[in-house]
mmCIF file of C-alpha atoms and ligand atoms in Angstrom:
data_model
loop_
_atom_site.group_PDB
_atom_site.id
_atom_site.type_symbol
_atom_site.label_atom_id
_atom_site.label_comp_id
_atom_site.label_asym_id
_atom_site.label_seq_id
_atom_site.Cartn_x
_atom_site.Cartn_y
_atom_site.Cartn_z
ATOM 1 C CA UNK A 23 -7.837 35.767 -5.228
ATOM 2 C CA UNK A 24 -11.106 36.815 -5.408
ATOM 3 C CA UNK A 25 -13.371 34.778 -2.965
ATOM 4 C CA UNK A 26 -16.800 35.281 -4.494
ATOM 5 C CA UNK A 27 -15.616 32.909 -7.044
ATOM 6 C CA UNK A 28 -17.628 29.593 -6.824
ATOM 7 C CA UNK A 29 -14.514 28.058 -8.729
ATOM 8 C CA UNK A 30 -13.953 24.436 -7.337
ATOM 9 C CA UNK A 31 -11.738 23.774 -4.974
ATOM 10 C CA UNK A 32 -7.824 23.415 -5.418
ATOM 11 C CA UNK A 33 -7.064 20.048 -5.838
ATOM 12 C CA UNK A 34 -5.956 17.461 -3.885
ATOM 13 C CA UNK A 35 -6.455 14.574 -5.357
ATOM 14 C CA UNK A 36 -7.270 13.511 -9.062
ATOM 15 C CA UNK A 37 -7.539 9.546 -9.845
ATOM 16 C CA UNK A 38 -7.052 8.417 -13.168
ATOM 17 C CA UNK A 39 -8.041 5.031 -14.493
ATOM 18 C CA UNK A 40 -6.844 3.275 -11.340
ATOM 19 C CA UNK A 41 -7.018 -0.504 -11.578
ATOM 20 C CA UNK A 42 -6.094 -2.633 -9.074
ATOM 21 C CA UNK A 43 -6.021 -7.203 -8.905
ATOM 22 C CA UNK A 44 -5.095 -9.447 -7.170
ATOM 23 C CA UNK A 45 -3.207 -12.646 -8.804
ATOM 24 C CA UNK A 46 -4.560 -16.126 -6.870
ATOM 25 C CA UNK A 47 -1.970 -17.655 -7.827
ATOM 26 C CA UNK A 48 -2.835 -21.368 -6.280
ATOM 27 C CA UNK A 49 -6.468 -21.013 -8.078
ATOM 28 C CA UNK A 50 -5.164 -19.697 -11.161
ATOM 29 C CA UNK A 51 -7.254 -16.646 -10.744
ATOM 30 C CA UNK A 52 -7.294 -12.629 -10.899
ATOM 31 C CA UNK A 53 -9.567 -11.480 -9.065
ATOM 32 C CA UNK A 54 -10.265 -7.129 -10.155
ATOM 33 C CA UNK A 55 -10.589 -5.947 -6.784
ATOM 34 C CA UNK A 56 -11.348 -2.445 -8.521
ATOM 35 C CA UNK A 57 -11.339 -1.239 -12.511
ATOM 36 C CA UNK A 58 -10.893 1.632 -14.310
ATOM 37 C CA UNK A 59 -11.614 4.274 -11.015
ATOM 38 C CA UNK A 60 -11.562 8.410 -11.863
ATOM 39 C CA UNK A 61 -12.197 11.089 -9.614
ATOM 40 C CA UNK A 62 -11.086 14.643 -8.270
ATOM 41 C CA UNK A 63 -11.196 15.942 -4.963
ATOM 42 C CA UNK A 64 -10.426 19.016 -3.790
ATOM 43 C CA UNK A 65 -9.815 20.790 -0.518
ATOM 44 C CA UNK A 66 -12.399 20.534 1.720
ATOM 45 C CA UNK A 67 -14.560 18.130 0.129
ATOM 46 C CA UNK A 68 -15.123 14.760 1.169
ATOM 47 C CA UNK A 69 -16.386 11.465 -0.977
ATOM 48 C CA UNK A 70 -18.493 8.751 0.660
ATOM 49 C CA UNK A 71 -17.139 5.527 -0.870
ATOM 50 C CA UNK A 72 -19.837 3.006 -1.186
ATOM 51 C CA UNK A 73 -20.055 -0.560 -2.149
ATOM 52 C CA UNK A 74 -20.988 -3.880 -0.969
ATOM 53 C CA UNK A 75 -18.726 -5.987 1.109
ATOM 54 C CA UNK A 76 -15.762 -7.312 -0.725
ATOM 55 C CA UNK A 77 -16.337 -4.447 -3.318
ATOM 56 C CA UNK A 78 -12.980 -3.526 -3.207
ATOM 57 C CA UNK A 79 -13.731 0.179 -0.933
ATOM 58 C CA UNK A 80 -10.612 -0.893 1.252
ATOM 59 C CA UNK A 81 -8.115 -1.966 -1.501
ATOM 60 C CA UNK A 82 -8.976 1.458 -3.656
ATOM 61 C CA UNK A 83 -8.157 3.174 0.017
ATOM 62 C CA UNK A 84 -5.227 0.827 0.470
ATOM 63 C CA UNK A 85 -4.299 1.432 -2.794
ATOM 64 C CA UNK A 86 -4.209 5.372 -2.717
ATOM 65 C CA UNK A 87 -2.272 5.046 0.697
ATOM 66 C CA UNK A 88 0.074 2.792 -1.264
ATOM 67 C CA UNK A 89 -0.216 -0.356 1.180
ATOM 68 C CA UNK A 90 -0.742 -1.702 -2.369
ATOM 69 C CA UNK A 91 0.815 -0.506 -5.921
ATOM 70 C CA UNK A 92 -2.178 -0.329 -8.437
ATOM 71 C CA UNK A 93 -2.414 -2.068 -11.747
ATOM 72 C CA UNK A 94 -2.689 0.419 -13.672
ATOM 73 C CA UNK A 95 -3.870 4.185 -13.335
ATOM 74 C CA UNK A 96 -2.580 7.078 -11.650
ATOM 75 C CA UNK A 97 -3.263 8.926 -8.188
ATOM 76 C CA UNK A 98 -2.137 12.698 -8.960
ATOM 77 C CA UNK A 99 -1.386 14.079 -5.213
ATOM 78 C CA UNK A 100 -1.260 18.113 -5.063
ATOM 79 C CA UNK A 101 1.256 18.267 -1.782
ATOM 80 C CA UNK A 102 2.433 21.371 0.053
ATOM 81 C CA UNK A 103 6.094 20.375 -2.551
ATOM 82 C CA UNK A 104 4.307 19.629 -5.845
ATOM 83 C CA UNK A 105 2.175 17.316 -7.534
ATOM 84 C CA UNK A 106 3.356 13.653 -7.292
ATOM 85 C CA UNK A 107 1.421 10.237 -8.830
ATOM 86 C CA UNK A 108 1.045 8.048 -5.988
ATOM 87 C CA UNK A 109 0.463 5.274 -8.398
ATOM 88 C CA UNK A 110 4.313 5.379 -8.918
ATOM 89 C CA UNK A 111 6.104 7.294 -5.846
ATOM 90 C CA UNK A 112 9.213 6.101 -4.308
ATOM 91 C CA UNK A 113 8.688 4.381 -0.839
ATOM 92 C CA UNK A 114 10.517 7.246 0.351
ATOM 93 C CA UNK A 115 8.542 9.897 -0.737
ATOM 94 C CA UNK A 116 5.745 7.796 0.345
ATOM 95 C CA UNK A 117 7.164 7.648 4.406
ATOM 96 C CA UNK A 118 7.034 11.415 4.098
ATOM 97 C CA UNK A 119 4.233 12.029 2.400
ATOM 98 C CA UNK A 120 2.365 9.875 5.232
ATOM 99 C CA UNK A 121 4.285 11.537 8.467
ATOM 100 C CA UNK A 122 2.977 14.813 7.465
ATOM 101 C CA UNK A 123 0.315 15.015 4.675
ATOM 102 C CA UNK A 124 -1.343 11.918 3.878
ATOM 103 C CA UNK A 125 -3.249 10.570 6.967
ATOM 104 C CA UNK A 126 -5.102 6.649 7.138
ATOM 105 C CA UNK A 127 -7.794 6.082 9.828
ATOM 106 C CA UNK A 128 -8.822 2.744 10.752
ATOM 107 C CA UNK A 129 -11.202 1.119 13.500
ATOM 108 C CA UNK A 130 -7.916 -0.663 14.384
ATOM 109 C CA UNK A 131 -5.486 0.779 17.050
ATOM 110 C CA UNK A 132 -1.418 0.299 16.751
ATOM 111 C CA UNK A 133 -1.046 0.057 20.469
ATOM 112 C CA UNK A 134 2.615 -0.357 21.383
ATOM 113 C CA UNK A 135 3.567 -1.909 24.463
ATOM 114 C CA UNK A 136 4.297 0.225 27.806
ATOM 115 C CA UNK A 137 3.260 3.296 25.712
ATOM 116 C CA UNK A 138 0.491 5.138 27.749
ATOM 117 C CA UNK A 139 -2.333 6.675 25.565
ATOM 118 C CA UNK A 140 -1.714 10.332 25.951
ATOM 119 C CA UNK A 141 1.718 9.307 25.100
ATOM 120 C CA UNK A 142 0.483 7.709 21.606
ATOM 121 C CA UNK A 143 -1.788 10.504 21.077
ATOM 122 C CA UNK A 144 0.315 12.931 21.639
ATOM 123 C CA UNK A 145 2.579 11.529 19.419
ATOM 124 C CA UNK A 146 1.885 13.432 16.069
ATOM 125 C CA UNK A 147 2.259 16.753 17.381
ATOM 126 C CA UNK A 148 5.566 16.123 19.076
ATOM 127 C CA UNK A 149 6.573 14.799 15.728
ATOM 128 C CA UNK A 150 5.783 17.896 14.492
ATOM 129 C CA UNK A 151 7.418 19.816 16.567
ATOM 130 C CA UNK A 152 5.097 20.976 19.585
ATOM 131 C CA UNK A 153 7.035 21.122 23.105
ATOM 132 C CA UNK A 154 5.572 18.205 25.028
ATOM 133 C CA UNK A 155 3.918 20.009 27.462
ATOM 134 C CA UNK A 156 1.216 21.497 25.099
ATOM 135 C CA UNK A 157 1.138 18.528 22.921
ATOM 136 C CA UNK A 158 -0.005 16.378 26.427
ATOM 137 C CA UNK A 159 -2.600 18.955 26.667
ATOM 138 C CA UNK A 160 -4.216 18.437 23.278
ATOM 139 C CA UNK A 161 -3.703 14.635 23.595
ATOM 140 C CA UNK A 162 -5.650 14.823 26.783
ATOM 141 C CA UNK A 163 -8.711 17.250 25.105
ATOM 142 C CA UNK A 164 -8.749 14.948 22.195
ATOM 143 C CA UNK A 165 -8.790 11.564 24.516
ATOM 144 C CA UNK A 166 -11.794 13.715 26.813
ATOM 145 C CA UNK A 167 -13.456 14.590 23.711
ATOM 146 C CA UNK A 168 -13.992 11.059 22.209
ATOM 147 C CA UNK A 169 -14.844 9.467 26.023
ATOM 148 C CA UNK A 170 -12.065 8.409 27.217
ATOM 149 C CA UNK A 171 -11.900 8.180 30.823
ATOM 150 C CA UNK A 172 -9.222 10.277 32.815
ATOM 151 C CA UNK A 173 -7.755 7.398 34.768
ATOM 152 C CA UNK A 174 -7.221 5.577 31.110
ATOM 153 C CA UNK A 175 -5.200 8.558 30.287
ATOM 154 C CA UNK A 176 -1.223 7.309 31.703
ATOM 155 C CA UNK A 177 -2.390 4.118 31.043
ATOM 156 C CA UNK A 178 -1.192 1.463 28.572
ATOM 157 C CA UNK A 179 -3.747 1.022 25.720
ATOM 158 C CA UNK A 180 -2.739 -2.664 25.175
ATOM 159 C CA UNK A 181 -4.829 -3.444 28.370
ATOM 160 C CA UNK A 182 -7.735 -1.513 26.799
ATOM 161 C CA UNK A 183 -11.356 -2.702 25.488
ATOM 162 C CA UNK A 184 -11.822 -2.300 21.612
ATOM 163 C CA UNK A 185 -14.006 0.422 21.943
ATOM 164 C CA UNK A 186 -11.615 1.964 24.100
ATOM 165 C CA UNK A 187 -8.889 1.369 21.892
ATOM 166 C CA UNK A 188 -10.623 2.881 18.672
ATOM 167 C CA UNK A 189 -11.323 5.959 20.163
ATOM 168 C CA UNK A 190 -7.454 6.677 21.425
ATOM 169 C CA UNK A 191 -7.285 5.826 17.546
ATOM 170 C CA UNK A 192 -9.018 8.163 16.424
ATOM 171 C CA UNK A 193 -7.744 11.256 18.792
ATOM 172 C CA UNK A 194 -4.296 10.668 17.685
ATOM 173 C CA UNK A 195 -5.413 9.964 13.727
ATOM 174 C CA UNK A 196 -7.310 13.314 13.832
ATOM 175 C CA UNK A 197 -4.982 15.467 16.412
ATOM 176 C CA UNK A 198 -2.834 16.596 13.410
ATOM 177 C CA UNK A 199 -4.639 18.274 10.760
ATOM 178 C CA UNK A 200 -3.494 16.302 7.460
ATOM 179 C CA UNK A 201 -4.006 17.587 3.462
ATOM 180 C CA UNK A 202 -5.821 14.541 2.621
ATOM 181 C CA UNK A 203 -7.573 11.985 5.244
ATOM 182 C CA UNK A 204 -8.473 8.474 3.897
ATOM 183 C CA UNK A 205 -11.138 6.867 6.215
ATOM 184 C CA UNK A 206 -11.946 2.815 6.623
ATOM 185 C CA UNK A 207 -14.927 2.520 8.371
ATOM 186 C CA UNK A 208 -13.624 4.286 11.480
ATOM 187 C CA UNK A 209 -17.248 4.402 13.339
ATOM 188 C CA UNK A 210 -17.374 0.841 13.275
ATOM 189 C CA UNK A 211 -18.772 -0.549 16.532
ATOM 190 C CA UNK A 212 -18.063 3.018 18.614
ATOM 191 C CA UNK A 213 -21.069 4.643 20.654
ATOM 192 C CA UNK A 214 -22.846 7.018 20.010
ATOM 193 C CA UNK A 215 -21.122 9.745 21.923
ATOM 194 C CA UNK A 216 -17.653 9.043 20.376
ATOM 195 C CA UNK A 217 -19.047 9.049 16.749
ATOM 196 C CA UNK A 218 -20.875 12.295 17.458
ATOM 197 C CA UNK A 219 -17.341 13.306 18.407
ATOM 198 C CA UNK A 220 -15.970 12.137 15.769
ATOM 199 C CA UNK A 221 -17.692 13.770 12.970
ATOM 200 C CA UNK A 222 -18.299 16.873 14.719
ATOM 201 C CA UNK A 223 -13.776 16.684 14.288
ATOM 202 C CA UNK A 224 -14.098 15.771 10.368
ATOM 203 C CA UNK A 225 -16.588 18.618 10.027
ATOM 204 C CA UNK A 226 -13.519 20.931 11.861
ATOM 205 C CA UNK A 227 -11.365 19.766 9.780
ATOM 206 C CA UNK A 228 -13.089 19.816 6.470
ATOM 207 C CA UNK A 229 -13.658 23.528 6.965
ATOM 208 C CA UNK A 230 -10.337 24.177 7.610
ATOM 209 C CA UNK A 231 -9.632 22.593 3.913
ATOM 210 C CA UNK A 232 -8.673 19.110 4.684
ATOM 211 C CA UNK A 233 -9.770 16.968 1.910
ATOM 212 C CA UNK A 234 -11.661 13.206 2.795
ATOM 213 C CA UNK A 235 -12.432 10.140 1.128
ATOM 214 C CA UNK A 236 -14.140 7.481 3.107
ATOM 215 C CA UNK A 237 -16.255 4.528 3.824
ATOM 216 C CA UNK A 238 -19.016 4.801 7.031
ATOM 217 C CA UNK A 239 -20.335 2.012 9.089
ATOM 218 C CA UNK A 240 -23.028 4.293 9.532
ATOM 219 C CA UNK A 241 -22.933 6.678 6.671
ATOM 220 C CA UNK A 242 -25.813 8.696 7.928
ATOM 221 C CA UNK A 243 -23.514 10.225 10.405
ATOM 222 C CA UNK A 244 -21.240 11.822 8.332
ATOM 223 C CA UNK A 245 -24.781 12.861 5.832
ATOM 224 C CA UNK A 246 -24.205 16.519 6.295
ATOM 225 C CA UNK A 247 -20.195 16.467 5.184
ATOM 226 C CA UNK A 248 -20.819 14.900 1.652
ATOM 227 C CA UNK A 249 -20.260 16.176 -1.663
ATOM 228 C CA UNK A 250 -19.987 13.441 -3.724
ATOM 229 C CA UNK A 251 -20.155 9.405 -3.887
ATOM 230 C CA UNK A 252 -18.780 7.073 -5.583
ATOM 231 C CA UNK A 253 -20.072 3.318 -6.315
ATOM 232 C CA UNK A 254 -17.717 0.765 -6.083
ATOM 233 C CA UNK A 255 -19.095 -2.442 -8.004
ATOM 234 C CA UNK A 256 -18.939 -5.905 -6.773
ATOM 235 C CA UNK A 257 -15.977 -7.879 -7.218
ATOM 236 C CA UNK A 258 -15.466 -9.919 -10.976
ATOM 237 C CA UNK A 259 -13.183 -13.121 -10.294
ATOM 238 C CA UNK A 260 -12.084 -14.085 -14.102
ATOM 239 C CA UNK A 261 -10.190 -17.610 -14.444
ATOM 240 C CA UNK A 262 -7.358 -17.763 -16.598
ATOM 241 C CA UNK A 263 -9.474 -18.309 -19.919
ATOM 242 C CA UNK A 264 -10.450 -14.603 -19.265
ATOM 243 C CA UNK A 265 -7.527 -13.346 -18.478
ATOM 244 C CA UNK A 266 -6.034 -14.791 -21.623
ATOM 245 C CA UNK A 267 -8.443 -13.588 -23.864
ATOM 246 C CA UNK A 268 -8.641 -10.046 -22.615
HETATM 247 N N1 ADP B 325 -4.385 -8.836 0.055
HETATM 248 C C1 ADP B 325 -5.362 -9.418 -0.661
HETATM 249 N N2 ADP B 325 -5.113 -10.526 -1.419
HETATM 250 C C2 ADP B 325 -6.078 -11.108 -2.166
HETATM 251 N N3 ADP B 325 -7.335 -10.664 -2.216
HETATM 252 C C3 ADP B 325 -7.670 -9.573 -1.485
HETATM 253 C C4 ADP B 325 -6.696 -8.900 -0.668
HETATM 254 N N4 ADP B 325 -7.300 -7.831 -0.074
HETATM 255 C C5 ADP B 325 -8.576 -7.864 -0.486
HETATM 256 N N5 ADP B 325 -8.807 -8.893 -1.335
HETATM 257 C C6 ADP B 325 -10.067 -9.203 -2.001
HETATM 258 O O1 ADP B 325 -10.457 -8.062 -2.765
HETATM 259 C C7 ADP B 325 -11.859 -7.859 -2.692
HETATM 260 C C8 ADP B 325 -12.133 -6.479 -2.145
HETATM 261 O O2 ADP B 325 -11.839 -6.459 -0.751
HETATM 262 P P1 ADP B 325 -11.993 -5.150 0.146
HETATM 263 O O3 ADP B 325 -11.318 -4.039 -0.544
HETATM 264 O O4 ADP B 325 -11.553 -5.491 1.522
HETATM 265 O O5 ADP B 325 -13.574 -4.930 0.098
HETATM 266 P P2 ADP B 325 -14.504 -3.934 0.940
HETATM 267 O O6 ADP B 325 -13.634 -3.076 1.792
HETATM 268 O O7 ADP B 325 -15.279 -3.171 -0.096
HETATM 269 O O8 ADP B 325 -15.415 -4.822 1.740
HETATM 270 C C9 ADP B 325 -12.409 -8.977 -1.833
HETATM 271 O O9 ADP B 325 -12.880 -9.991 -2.676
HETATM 272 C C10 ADP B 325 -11.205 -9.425 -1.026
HETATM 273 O O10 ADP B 325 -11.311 -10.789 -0.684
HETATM 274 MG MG1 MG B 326 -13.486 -2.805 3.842
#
Protein backbone atom coordinates (compact mmCIF):
# COMPACT_ATOMS: atom_id res chain seq x y z
CA UNK A 1 0.00 0.00 0.00
CA UNK A 2 1.55 3.01 -0.59
CA UNK A 3 0.42 5.70 2.01
CA UNK A 4 1.22 8.92 0.18
CA UNK A 5 -1.75 8.10 -1.83
CA UNK A 6 -4.56 10.69 -1.18
CA UNK A 7 -6.94 7.84 -2.56
CA UNK A 8 -10.29 8.01 -0.53
CA UNK A 9 -10.88 6.04 2.07
CA UNK A 10 -11.99 2.25 1.97
CA UNK A 11 -15.45 2.11 2.20
CA UNK A 12 -17.79 1.57 4.64
CA UNK A 13 -20.77 2.53 3.66
CA UNK A 14 -22.34 3.39 0.15
CA UNK A 15 -26.27 4.35 0.06
CA UNK A 16 -28.06 3.95 -2.98
CA UNK A 17 -31.41 5.50 -3.76
CA UNK A 18 -32.73 4.76 -0.27
CA UNK A 19 -36.40 5.62 0.14
CA UNK A 20 -38.16 5.20 3.04
CA UNK A 21 -42.56 5.97 4.01
CA UNK A 22 -44.57 5.54 6.17
CA UNK A 23 -48.30 4.21 5.25
CA UNK A 24 -51.07 6.25 7.66
CA UNK A 25 -53.18 3.95 7.17
CA UNK A 26 -56.34 5.54 9.28
CA UNK A 27 -55.69 8.98 7.20
CA UNK A 28 -55.21 7.34 4.03
CA UNK A 29 -51.82 8.85 3.76
CA UNK A 30 -47.96 8.14 2.90
CA UNK A 31 -46.11 10.23 4.35
CA UNK A 32 -41.98 10.08 2.47
CA UNK A 33 -40.16 10.31 5.55
CA UNK A 34 -36.96 10.34 3.18
CA UNK A 35 -36.53 9.96 -0.95
CA UNK A 36 -34.16 8.93 -3.18
CA UNK A 37 -30.88 9.28 -0.46
CA UNK A 38 -27.04 8.44 -2.01
CA UNK A 39 -23.92 8.65 -0.31
CA UNK A 40 -20.43 6.96 0.47
CA UNK A 41 -18.55 6.95 3.48
CA UNK A 42 -15.49 5.67 4.15
CA UNK A 43 -13.28 4.87 7.10
CA UNK A 44 -12.66 7.54 9.16
CA UNK A 45 -14.91 10.05 7.86
CA UNK A 46 -17.88 11.26 9.43
CA UNK A 47 -21.24 13.02 7.81
CA UNK A 48 -23.20 15.65 9.74
CA UNK A 49 -26.83 14.86 8.90
CA UNK A 50 -28.86 17.96 8.84
CA UNK A 51 -32.45 18.79 8.50
CA UNK A 52 -35.28 20.36 10.17
CA UNK A 53 -37.33 18.61 12.74
CA UNK A 54 -39.47 15.87 11.38
CA UNK A 55 -37.07 15.81 8.29
CA UNK A 56 -36.75 12.35 8.47
CA UNK A 57 -32.61 12.49 10.01
CA UNK A 58 -33.79 9.70 12.56
CA UNK A 59 -35.77 7.35 10.22
CA UNK A 60 -32.70 7.48 7.44
CA UNK A 61 -30.51 6.50 10.81
CA UNK A 62 -33.21 4.07 11.87
CA UNK A 63 -33.38 2.92 8.62
CA UNK A 64 -29.57 2.12 8.02
CA UNK A 65 -29.60 0.40 11.57
CA UNK A 66 -32.55 -1.56 10.20
CA UNK A 67 -35.09 -0.61 13.13
CA UNK A 68 -36.96 0.02 9.84
CA UNK A 69 -36.72 -1.86 6.25
CA UNK A 70 -36.49 0.95 3.54
CA UNK A 71 -38.75 1.38 0.57
CA UNK A 72 -36.65 1.12 -1.77
CA UNK A 73 -32.74 1.60 -2.18
CA UNK A 74 -29.85 -0.13 -0.94
CA UNK A 75 -27.31 0.33 2.09
CA UNK A 76 -24.00 -1.50 0.76
CA UNK A 77 -22.10 -2.35 4.25
CA UNK A 78 -18.19 -3.21 3.70
CA UNK A 79 -17.88 -5.59 7.07
CA UNK A 80 -14.74 -7.24 8.42
CA UNK A 81 -16.82 -10.76 6.29
CA UNK A 82 -17.84 -8.99 3.06
CA UNK A 83 -20.02 -6.53 1.65
CA UNK A 84 -23.72 -7.01 2.61
CA UNK A 85 -26.97 -4.54 1.56
CA UNK A 86 -28.50 -3.66 4.71
CA UNK A 87 -31.53 -2.67 2.79
CA UNK A 88 -32.19 -6.49 2.53
CA UNK A 89 -30.08 -8.49 5.34
CA UNK A 90 -31.49 -11.26 7.27
CA UNK A 91 -32.43 -10.30 10.94
CA UNK A 92 -29.76 -12.58 11.74
CA UNK A 93 -27.05 -11.17 10.07
CA UNK A 94 -28.39 -7.99 11.30
CA UNK A 95 -28.04 -9.21 15.42
CA UNK A 96 -24.43 -9.78 14.45
CA UNK A 97 -23.66 -7.21 12.48
CA UNK A 98 -24.90 -4.87 15.50
CA UNK A 99 -23.03 -6.94 18.53
CA UNK A 100 -19.81 -6.29 16.88
CA UNK A 101 -19.67 -3.82 13.92
CA UNK A 102 -22.52 -1.65 13.56
CA UNK A 103 -22.93 0.58 16.69
CA UNK A 104 -26.37 3.13 17.41
CA UNK A 105 -25.95 5.98 19.97
CA UNK A 106 -28.83 7.64 21.38
CA UNK A 107 -29.49 10.38 24.20
CA UNK A 108 -31.62 7.51 25.61
CA UNK A 109 -30.15 4.96 28.15
CA UNK A 110 -31.38 1.04 28.22
CA UNK A 111 -30.99 0.86 31.94
CA UNK A 112 -31.86 -2.63 33.17
CA UNK A 113 -32.96 -3.16 36.53
CA UNK A 114 -30.41 -4.14 39.49
CA UNK A 115 -27.64 -3.77 36.83
CA UNK A 116 -25.01 -1.31 38.31
CA UNK A 117 -23.43 1.10 35.70
CA UNK A 118 -19.93 -0.17 35.49
CA UNK A 119 -21.67 -3.38 35.07
CA UNK A 120 -23.65 -2.01 31.83
CA UNK A 121 -20.65 -0.31 30.67
CA UNK A 122 -18.56 -2.80 30.94
CA UNK A 123 -20.72 -4.85 29.16
CA UNK A 124 -19.38 -4.64 25.49
CA UNK A 125 -15.99 -5.57 26.23
CA UNK A 126 -16.86 -8.64 28.24
CA UNK A 127 -18.93 -9.51 25.25
CA UNK A 128 -16.03 -9.35 23.44
CA UNK A 129 -14.07 -11.23 25.26
CA UNK A 130 -11.99 -9.05 27.86
CA UNK A 131 -11.54 -10.85 31.43
CA UNK A 132 -13.75 -8.81 33.72
CA UNK A 133 -11.27 -7.42 35.68
CA UNK A 134 -9.79 -5.13 32.91
CA UNK A 135 -13.05 -4.59 31.28
CA UNK A 136 -14.29 -2.94 35.02
CA UNK A 137 -11.30 -0.85 34.62
CA UNK A 138 -12.15 0.70 31.27
CA UNK A 139 -15.85 0.91 32.28
CA UNK A 140 -14.75 2.91 35.24
CA UNK A 141 -12.18 5.40 32.96
CA UNK A 142 -14.93 5.75 30.50
CA UNK A 143 -17.77 6.50 33.37
CA UNK A 144 -14.75 9.15 35.04
CA UNK A 145 -14.18 10.50 31.72
CA UNK A 146 -17.78 11.62 30.82
CA UNK A 147 -18.47 12.89 34.79
CA UNK A 148 -19.76 10.40 36.34
CA UNK A 149 -19.34 10.42 39.93
CA UNK A 150 -17.41 7.48 41.71
CA UNK A 151 -20.09 6.64 44.23
CA UNK A 152 -22.62 6.31 41.00
CA UNK A 153 -20.24 3.75 39.81
CA UNK A 154 -21.88 0.12 41.70
CA UNK A 155 -24.89 1.83 41.52
CA UNK A 156 -28.12 1.05 39.65
CA UNK A 157 -28.62 3.53 36.74
CA UNK A 158 -32.47 3.20 36.92
CA UNK A 159 -32.27 5.51 40.05
CA UNK A 160 -30.19 7.95 37.96
CA UNK A 161 -30.95 11.68 36.63
CA UNK A 162 -31.19 11.92 32.72
CA UNK A 163 -28.12 13.58 32.41
CA UNK A 164 -26.64 11.03 34.43
CA UNK A 165 -28.10 8.37 32.56
CA UNK A 166 -26.93 9.68 29.01
CA UNK A 167 -23.55 9.86 29.89
CA UNK A 168 -23.30 5.97 31.28
CA UNK A 169 -24.87 5.82 27.63
CA UNK A 170 -22.51 7.05 25.99
CA UNK A 171 -19.31 5.32 27.87
CA UNK A 172 -20.68 2.00 27.13
CA UNK A 173 -21.89 3.07 23.29
CA UNK A 174 -18.30 4.32 22.67
CA UNK A 175 -16.15 1.74 24.99
CA UNK A 176 -15.98 -0.69 22.00
CA UNK A 177 -14.54 0.68 18.98
CA UNK A 178 -17.25 -0.21 16.16
CA UNK A 179 -16.65 -0.10 11.97
CA UNK A 180 -19.44 2.21 11.55
CA UNK A 181 -21.12 4.50 14.45
CA UNK A 182 -24.61 5.98 13.68
CA UNK A 183 -25.28 8.98 16.04
CA UNK A 184 -28.98 10.54 17.10
CA UNK A 185 -28.43 13.58 18.65
CA UNK A 186 -26.37 12.10 21.49
CA UNK A 187 -25.29 15.71 23.04
CA UNK A 188 -28.72 16.48 23.59
CA UNK A 189 -29.22 18.23 26.93
CA UNK A 190 -25.51 16.96 28.41
CA UNK A 191 -23.04 19.69 29.92
CA UNK A 192 -20.56 20.97 28.75
CA UNK A 193 -17.86 18.85 30.27
CA UNK A 194 -19.43 15.52 29.12
CA UNK A 195 -19.85 16.75 25.45
CA UNK A 196 -16.26 17.97 25.46
CA UNK A 197 -15.72 14.35 26.46
CA UNK A 198 -17.58 13.12 24.17
CA UNK A 199 -16.22 14.41 21.02
CA UNK A 200 -12.79 14.50 22.15
CA UNK A 201 -13.84 10.07 22.08
CA UNK A 202 -15.38 10.41 18.36
CA UNK A 203 -12.26 12.32 17.36
CA UNK A 204 -10.22 8.95 18.97
CA UNK A 205 -12.10 6.97 17.28
CA UNK A 206 -12.36 8.53 13.90
CA UNK A 207 -8.58 8.43 13.70
CA UNK A 208 -8.41 5.07 14.45
CA UNK A 209 -10.75 4.53 11.15
CA UNK A 210 -14.14 4.25 12.58
CA UNK A 211 -16.54 5.62 10.15
CA UNK A 212 -19.68 8.20 11.54
CA UNK A 213 -22.82 9.46 10.39
CA UNK A 214 -24.73 11.70 12.67
CA UNK A 215 -27.09 14.35 13.74
CA UNK A 216 -25.76 17.13 16.65
CA UNK A 217 -27.85 19.02 19.07
CA UNK A 218 -25.09 21.26 18.92
CA UNK A 219 -23.32 20.62 15.70
CA UNK A 220 -20.64 23.13 16.38
CA UNK A 221 -19.11 20.68 18.71
CA UNK A 222 -18.34 18.08 16.55
CA UNK A 223 -17.18 21.27 13.66
CA UNK A 224 -13.65 20.05 13.52
CA UNK A 225 -14.61 16.08 12.72
CA UNK A 226 -16.66 16.84 9.48
CA UNK A 227 -16.14 15.94 6.04
CA UNK A 228 -19.21 16.09 4.52
CA UNK A 229 -23.11 16.99 5.05
CA UNK A 230 -25.92 16.01 3.88
CA UNK A 231 -29.46 17.94 3.73
CA UNK A 232 -32.30 16.10 4.57
CA UNK A 233 -35.52 17.97 3.14
CA UNK A 234 -38.67 18.50 4.97
CA UNK A 235 -41.18 15.94 5.08
CA UNK A 236 -43.93 15.67 1.78
CA UNK A 237 -47.30 14.04 3.17
CA UNK A 238 -49.12 13.00 -0.32
CA UNK A 239 -52.93 11.77 0.09
CA UNK A 240 -53.96 8.94 -1.80
CA UNK A 241 -54.73 10.99 -5.12
CA UNK A 242 -50.86 11.29 -5.19
CA UNK A 243 -50.01 8.22 -4.43
CA UNK A 244 -52.24 6.90 -7.16
CA UNK A 245 -51.07 8.96 -9.74
CA UNK A 246 -47.38 8.55 -9.15
N1 LIG B 1 -42.78 5.00 13.21
C1 LIG B 1 -43.30 6.04 12.54
N2 LIG B 1 -44.56 5.97 12.00
C2 LIG B 1 -45.09 7.00 11.30
N3 LIG B 1 -44.45 8.15 11.09
C3 LIG B 1 -43.20 8.31 11.59
C4 LIG B 1 -42.57 7.26 12.35
N4 LIG B 1 -41.32 7.68 12.70
C5 LIG B 1 -41.21 8.92 12.21
N5 LIG B 1 -42.32 9.30 11.54
C6 LIG B 1 -42.52 10.57 10.85
O1 LIG B 1 -41.49 10.72 9.88
C7 LIG B 1 -41.04 12.06 9.81
C8 LIG B 1 -39.55 12.10 10.09
O2 LIG B 1 -39.33 11.86 11.48
P1 LIG B 1 -37.87 11.80 12.12
O3 LIG B 1 -37.04 10.91 11.30
O4 LIG B 1 -38.02 11.48 13.56
O5 LIG B 1 -37.39 13.31 11.92
P2 LIG B 1 -36.11 14.07 12.51
O6 LIG B 1 -35.28 13.09 13.26
O7 LIG B 1 -35.43 14.66 11.31
O8 LIG B 1 -36.67 15.16 13.39
C9 LIG B 1 -41.87 12.84 10.81
O9 LIG B 1 -42.92 13.46 10.13
C10 LIG B 1 -42.36 11.77 11.77
O10 LIG B 1 -43.60 12.14 12.34
MG1 LIG C 1 -34.66 12.98 15.24
Amino acid sequence: MNIHTSARPSPVLRVEGLSKQFEMHHLNRTLHAFENIGFELGEGEFILLKGENGAGKSTLLRTLYRTYLPRAGHAYYYGREGMIDLAAAADVDIAVLRRQEIGFVTQFLNARPRVAAEELVSEPLRLAGMPRSEALAQARHWLQSFGVKPQLWPAYPSTFSGGEQQKVNLARALILPQRLLLLDEPTASLDGAARRALVERLAELKASGVAMIGVFHHPEDVAGLIDREIQLETTRVLDEADHVAQ
